[in-house]
Amino acid sequence: MLFHVEMQVNLPPDMDPERAAALKADEKALAQELQRAGTWRHLWRVVGQYSNVSIFDVPSGDELHDILSNLPLFPYMDIQVKALTRHPSAI
Ligand SMILES: O=C(O)CC1=CCC(=O)O1
């Protein structure tokens, strides 16, 4: 199943910069592992925002929830998910 996921990152302005850098590095490592595995199909920056639009390919919403809730930045993100299905006019 494909899912469209929008993640808005809201790090507290007073977060220790080293803690923020470590979270971002951990997030990057996991995101790249999931991209290599074909699970995180697309990862796009939204211009002008600390947010991304992503496409995930996972067997179920439960599995997507597990992935998203284990992201290092999860406690600091607002996440919106849309399940996708094939458009009948798609070629
Ligand atoms: O910067 C972001 O949009 C949050 C994020 C997702 C994967 C990653 O490496 O950073």
PDB file of C-alpha atoms and ligand atoms in Angstrom:
ATOM      1  CA  MET A   1       0.000   0.000   0.000  1.00  0.00           C
ATOM      2  CA  LEU A   2       1.164   3.498  -0.781  1.00  0.00           C
ATOM      3  CA  PHE A   3       0.757   6.318   1.716  1.00  0.00           C
ATOM      4  CA  HIS A   4       1.263  10.050   1.266  1.00  0.00           C
ATOM      5  CA  VAL A   5       2.773  11.379   4.480  1.00  0.00           C
ATOM      6  CA  GLU A   6       3.414  15.014   5.363  1.00  0.00           C
ATOM      7  CA  MET A   7       5.691  15.638   8.331  1.00  0.00           C
ATOM      8  CA  GLN A   8       6.024  19.074   9.890  1.00  0.00           C
ATOM      9  CA  VAL A   9       8.988  19.280  12.237  1.00  0.00           C
ATOM     10  CA  ASN A  10       8.577  21.500  15.307  1.00  0.00           C
ATOM     11  CA  LEU A  11      11.766  21.362  17.343  1.00  0.00           C
ATOM     12  CA  PRO A  12      11.538  23.531  20.463  1.00  0.00           C
ATOM     13  CA  PRO A  13      13.537  26.744  19.877  1.00  0.00           C
ATOM     14  CA  ASP A  14      15.321  26.211  23.198  1.00  0.00           C
ATOM     15  CA  MET A  15      16.368  22.615  22.478  1.00  0.00           C
ATOM     16  CA  ASP A  16      20.065  21.974  23.106  1.00  0.00           C
ATOM     17  CA  PRO A  17      21.738  22.274  19.645  1.00  0.00           C
ATOM     18  CA  GLU A  18      23.741  19.076  20.190  1.00  0.00           C
ATOM     19  CA  ARG A  19      20.568  17.163  21.044  1.00  0.00           C
ATOM     20  CA  ALA A  20      18.876  18.568  17.926  1.00  0.00           C
ATOM     21  CA  ALA A  21      21.856  17.626  15.747  1.00  0.00           C
ATOM     22  CA  ALA A  22      21.895  14.075  17.165  1.00  0.00           C
ATOM     23  CA  LEU A  23      18.157  13.634  16.535  1.00  0.00           C
ATOM     24  CA  LYS A  24      18.531  14.873  12.945  1.00  0.00           C
ATOM     25  CA  ALA A  25      21.503  12.565  12.322  1.00  0.00           C
ATOM     26  CA  ASP A  26      19.591   9.567  13.724  1.00  0.00           C
ATOM     27  CA  GLU A  27      16.543  10.519  11.644  1.00  0.00           C
ATOM     28  CA  LYS A  28      18.680  10.760   8.505  1.00  0.00           C
ATOM     29  CA  ALA A  29      20.314   7.369   9.087  1.00  0.00           C
ATOM     30  CA  LEU A  30      16.951   5.641   9.586  1.00  0.00           C
ATOM     31  CA  ALA A  31      15.336   7.481   6.665  1.00  0.00           C
ATOM     32  CA  GLN A  32      18.162   6.415   4.360  1.00  0.00           C
ATOM     33  CA  GLU A  33      17.959   2.805   5.579  1.00  0.00           C
ATOM     34  CA  LEU A  34      14.210   2.786   4.839  1.00  0.00           C
ATOM     35  CA  GLN A  35      14.813   4.363   1.407  1.00  0.00           C
ATOM     36  CA  ARG A  36      17.392   1.692   0.561  1.00  0.00           C
ATOM     37  CA  ALA A  37      14.857  -0.954   1.614  1.00  0.00           C
ATOM     38  CA  GLY A  38      12.244   0.561  -0.743  1.00  0.00           C
ATOM     39  CA  THR A  39       9.888   1.372   2.134  1.00  0.00           C
ATOM     40  CA  TRP A  40      10.374   5.168   2.048  1.00  0.00           C
ATOM     41  CA  ARG A  41       9.859   5.644  -1.704  1.00  0.00           C
ATOM     42  CA  HIS A  42      10.024   9.438  -1.929  1.00  0.00           C
ATOM     43  CA  LEU A  43      11.290  12.137   0.406  1.00  0.00           C
ATOM     44  CA  TRP A  44      10.792  15.734  -0.681  1.00  0.00           C
ATOM     45  CA  ARG A  45      11.411  18.992   1.157  1.00  0.00           C
ATOM     46  CA  VAL A  46       8.483  21.422   1.086  1.00  0.00           C
ATOM     47  CA  VAL A  47       9.968  24.691  -0.107  1.00  0.00           C
ATOM     48  CA  GLY A  48      10.188  27.294   2.615  1.00  0.00           C
ATOM     49  CA  GLN A  49       9.069  24.985   5.430  1.00  0.00           C
ATOM     50  CA  TYR A  50      10.722  22.593   7.879  1.00  0.00           C
ATOM     51  CA  SER A  51       8.515  19.850   6.537  1.00  0.00           C
ATOM     52  CA  ASN A  52       8.596  17.047   4.030  1.00  0.00           C
ATOM     53  CA  VAL A  53       6.234  15.168   1.762  1.00  0.00           C
ATOM     54  CA  SER A  54       6.976  11.475   1.587  1.00  0.00           C
ATOM     55  CA  ILE A  55       5.597   8.372  -0.059  1.00  0.00           C
ATOM     56  CA  PHE A  56       5.800   5.123   1.903  1.00  0.00           C
ATOM     57  CA  ASP A  57       5.222   1.642   0.503  1.00  0.00           C
ATOM     58  CA  VAL A  58       4.164  -0.618   3.365  1.00  0.00           C
ATOM     59  CA  PRO A  59       1.769  -3.563   3.761  1.00  0.00           C
ATOM     60  CA  SER A  60      -0.649  -1.807   6.138  1.00  0.00           C
ATOM     61  CA  GLY A  61      -1.504   1.282   8.111  1.00  0.00           C
ATOM     62  CA  ASP A  62      -0.388  -0.543  11.251  1.00  0.00           C
ATOM     63  CA  GLU A  63       3.085  -1.002   9.788  1.00  0.00           C
ATOM     64  CA  LEU A  64       3.248   2.644   8.730  1.00  0.00           C
ATOM     65  CA  HIS A  65       2.244   3.681  12.242  1.00  0.00           C
ATOM     66  CA  ASP A  66       5.052   1.565  13.703  1.00  0.00           C
ATOM     67  CA  ILE A  67       7.593   3.146  11.347  1.00  0.00           C
ATOM     68  CA  LEU A  68       6.457   6.712  11.922  1.00  0.00           C
ATOM     69  CA  SER A  69       6.177   6.384  15.691  1.00  0.00           C
ATOM     70  CA  ASN A  70       9.731   5.035  15.863  1.00  0.00           C
ATOM     71  CA  LEU A  71      11.282   7.935  13.952  1.00  0.00           C
ATOM     72  CA  PRO A  72      13.681   9.875  16.204  1.00  0.00           C
ATOM     73  CA  LEU A  73      11.911  13.148  15.400  1.00  0.00           C
ATOM     74  CA  PHE A  74       8.426  11.667  15.951  1.00  0.00           C
ATOM     75  CA  PRO A  75       7.853  13.459  19.294  1.00  0.00           C
ATOM     76  CA  TYR A  76       8.474  16.762  17.517  1.00  0.00           C
ATOM     77  CA  MET A  77       6.446  16.228  14.348  1.00  0.00           C
ATOM     78  CA  ASP A  78       2.885  16.862  13.260  1.00  0.00           C
ATOM     79  CA  ILE A  79       2.112  14.108  10.762  1.00  0.00           C
ATOM     80  CA  GLN A  80      -0.714  13.813   8.260  1.00  0.00           C
ATOM     81  CA  VAL A  81      -1.277  10.555   6.398  1.00  0.00           C
ATOM     82  CA  LYS A  82      -3.361   9.849   3.297  1.00  0.00           C
ATOM     83  CA  ALA A  83      -3.806   6.318   1.983  1.00  0.00           C
ATOM     84  CA  LEU A  84      -3.406   6.151  -1.807  1.00  0.00           C
ATOM     85  CA  THR A  85      -4.953   3.866  -4.359  1.00  0.00           C
ATOM     86  CA  ARG A  86      -4.527   3.642  -8.102  1.00  0.00           C
ATOM     87  CA  HIS A  87      -6.342   6.275 -10.141  1.00  0.00           C
ATOM     88  CA  PRO A  88      -8.420   4.648 -12.913  1.00  0.00           C
ATOM     89  CA  SER A  89      -6.949   7.054 -15.500  1.00  0.00           C
ATOM     90  CA  ALA A  90      -3.347   6.449 -14.476  1.00  0.00           C
ATOM     91  CA  ILE A  91      -1.137   4.914 -17.161  1.00  0.00           C
TER      92      ILE A  91
HETATM   93  O1  LIG B   1      13.786  17.175   7.830  1.00  0.00           O
HETATM   94  C1  LIG B   1      12.694  16.563   7.830  1.00  0.00           C
HETATM   95  O2  LIG B   1      11.779  16.814   7.054  1.00  0.00           O
HETATM   96  C2  LIG B   1      12.509  15.381   8.753  1.00  0.00           C
HETATM   97  C3  LIG B   1      13.191  14.223   8.203  1.00  0.00           C
HETATM   98  C4  LIG B   1      12.653  13.115   7.675  1.00  0.00           C
HETATM   99  C5  LIG B   1      13.705  12.248   7.221  1.00  0.00           C
HETATM  100  C6  LIG B   1      14.887  13.028   7.571  1.00  0.00           C
HETATM  101  O3  LIG B   1      16.062  12.701   7.399  1.00  0.00           O
HETATM  102  O4  LIG B   1      14.544  14.211   8.144  1.00  0.00           O
END
